[in-house]
XYZ file of C-alpha atoms in Angstrom:
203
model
C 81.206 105.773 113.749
C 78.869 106.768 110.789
C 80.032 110.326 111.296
C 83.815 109.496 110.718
C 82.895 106.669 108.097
C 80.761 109.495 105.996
C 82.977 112.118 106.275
C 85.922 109.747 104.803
C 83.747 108.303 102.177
C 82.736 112.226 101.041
C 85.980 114.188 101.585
C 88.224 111.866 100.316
C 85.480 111.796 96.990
C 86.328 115.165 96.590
C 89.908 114.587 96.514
C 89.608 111.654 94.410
C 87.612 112.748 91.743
C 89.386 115.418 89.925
C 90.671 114.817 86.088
C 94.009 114.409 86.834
C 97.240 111.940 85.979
C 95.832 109.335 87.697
C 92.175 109.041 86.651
C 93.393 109.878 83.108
C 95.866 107.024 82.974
C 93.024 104.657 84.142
C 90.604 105.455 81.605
C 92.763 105.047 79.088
C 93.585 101.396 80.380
C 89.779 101.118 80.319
C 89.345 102.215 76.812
C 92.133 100.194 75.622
C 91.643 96.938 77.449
C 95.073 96.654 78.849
C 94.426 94.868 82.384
C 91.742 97.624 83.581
C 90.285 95.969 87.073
C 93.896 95.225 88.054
C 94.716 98.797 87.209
C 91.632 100.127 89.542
C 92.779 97.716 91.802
C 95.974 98.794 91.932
C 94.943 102.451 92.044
C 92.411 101.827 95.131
C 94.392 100.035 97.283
C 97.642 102.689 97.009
C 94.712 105.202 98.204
C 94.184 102.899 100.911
C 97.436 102.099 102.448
C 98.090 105.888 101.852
C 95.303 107.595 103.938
C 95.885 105.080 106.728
C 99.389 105.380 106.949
C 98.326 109.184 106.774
C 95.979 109.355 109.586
C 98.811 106.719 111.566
C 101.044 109.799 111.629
C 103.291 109.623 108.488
C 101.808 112.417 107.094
C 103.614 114.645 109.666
C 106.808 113.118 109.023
C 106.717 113.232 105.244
C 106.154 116.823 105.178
C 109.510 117.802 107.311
C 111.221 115.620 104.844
C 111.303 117.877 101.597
C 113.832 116.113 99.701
C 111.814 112.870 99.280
C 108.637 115.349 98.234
C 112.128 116.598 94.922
C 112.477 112.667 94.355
C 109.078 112.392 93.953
C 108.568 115.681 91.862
C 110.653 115.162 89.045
C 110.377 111.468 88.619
C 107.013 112.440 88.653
C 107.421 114.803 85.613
C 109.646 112.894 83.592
C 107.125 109.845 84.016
C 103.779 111.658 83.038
C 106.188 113.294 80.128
C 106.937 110.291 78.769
C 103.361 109.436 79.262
C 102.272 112.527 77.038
C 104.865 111.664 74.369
C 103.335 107.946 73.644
C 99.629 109.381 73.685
C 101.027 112.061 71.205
C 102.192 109.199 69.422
C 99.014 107.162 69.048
C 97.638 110.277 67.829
C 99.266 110.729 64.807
C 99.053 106.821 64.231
C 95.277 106.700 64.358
C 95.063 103.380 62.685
C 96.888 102.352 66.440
C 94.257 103.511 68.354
C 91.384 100.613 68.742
C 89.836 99.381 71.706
C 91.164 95.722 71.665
C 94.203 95.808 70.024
C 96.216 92.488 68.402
C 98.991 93.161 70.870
C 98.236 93.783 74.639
C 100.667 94.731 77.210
C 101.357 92.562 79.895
C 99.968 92.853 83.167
C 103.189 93.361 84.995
C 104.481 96.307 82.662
C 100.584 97.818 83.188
C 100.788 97.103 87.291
C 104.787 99.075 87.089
C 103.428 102.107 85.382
C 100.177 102.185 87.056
C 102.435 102.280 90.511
C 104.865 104.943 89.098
C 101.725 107.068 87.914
C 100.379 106.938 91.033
C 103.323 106.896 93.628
C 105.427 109.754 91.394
C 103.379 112.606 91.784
C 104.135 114.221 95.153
C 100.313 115.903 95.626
C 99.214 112.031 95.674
C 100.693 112.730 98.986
C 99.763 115.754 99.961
C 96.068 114.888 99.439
C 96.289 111.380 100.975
C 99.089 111.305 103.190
C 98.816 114.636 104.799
C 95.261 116.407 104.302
C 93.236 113.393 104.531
C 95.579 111.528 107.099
C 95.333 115.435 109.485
C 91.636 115.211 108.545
C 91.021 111.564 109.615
C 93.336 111.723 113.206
C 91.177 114.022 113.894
C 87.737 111.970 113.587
C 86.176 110.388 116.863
C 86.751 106.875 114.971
C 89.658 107.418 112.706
C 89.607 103.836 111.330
C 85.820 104.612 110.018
C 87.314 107.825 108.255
C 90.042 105.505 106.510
C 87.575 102.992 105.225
C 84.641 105.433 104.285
C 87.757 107.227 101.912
C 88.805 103.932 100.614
C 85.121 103.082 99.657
C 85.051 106.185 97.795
C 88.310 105.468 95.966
C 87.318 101.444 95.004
C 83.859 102.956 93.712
C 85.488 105.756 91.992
C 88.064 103.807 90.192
C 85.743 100.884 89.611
C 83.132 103.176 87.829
C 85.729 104.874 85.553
C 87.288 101.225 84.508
C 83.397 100.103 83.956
C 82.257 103.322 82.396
C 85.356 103.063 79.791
C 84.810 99.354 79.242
C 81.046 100.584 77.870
C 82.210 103.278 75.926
C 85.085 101.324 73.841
C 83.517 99.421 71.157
C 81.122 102.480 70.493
C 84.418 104.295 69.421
C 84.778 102.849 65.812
C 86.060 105.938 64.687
C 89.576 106.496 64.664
C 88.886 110.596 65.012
C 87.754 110.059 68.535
C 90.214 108.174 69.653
C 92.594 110.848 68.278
C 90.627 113.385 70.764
C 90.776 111.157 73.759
C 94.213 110.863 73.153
C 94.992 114.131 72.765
C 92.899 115.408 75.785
C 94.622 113.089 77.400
C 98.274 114.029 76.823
C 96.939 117.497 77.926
C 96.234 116.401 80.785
C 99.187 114.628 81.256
C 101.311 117.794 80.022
C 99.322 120.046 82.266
C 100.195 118.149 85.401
C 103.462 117.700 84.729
C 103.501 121.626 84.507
C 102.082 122.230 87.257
C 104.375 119.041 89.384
C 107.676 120.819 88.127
C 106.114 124.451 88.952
C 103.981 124.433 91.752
C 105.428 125.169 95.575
C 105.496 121.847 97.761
C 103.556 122.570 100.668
C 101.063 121.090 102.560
C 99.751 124.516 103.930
């Protein structure tokens, strides 16, 4: 059991924690206040219900189904585009960018585009769904695998939303919330690159 339950709670860290989309999108919802532990929430238990549907077998099935993988790629890229284009935005507006704003979004509109962030990006799949769900069927206690990965991912997303929440109000200056931002839509623009670019294929 221990074996299974610590090789899901270190593998699927190494999946997990990578600057990407996701992770970016949640620390800016930490930084900004808007709904942060609902957002890690969110975030974790997607991972969740991914890597054990994964090591239940869908991950075989998704991967002979390449059109859903298309859907998923380019709603993927117009999403984390549109992303990039309101960070660039609160860039050049740097009297927007504050870590409690006057107006905050509400939590349904946050819990929508946390879900398309996360469920529009087709390697969110191929990491969870299909290497991590091969990787746990193949454990002597595959339910251990699932909930040593999902450990990782709560105490992953948990620590970026808390880390965040202690670096806001040091951030009185608007400059460095103009290079958050900006590394940010980078980030955003990079994977959006590399979602309309890159081959789809679990091998």
């Amino acid at each position: 059991m221990w074996g299974s339950w610590l090789n899901g709670l270190f593998v699927g860290a190494g999946l997990i924690i990578a600057i990407g989309a996701q992770n970016a999108f949640v620390l800016q919802r930490g930084l900004m206040h808007e709904h942060p532990w609902w957002v890690a929430t969110v975030c974790a238990l997607c991972d969740l219900v991914l890597i054990g549907a994964g090591v239940l077998g869908l991950g075989a099935l998704l991967a002979s189904h390449a059109g859903l993988m298309q859907v998923a790629r380019w709603g993927g890229v117009a999403f984390l585009s549109w992303q990039a284009w309101q960070a660039w935005c609160r860039v050049r507006r740097p009297s927007s960018l504050k870590a409690d704003g006057e107006t905050r979004p509400r939590l349904w509109g946050v819990l929508m585009a946390t879900l398309a962030v996360t469920l529009l990006n087709p390697h969110v799949y191929l990491d969870t769904v299909i290497m991590l769900g091969a990787i746990g069927a193949q454990q002597a206690m595959p339910e251990a695998f699932v909930i040593g990965a999902a450990m990782a991912s709560f105490g992953w997303f948990y620590a970026l939303v808390g880390g965040a929440g202690w670096l806001a109000p040091r951030l009185a200056n608007p400059r460095a919330w103009q290079a958050i931002e900006g590394g940010i839509c980078a980030i955003l623009l990079l994977v959006a690159w590399q979602l309309a670019t890159a081959p789809l294929s679990a091998a």
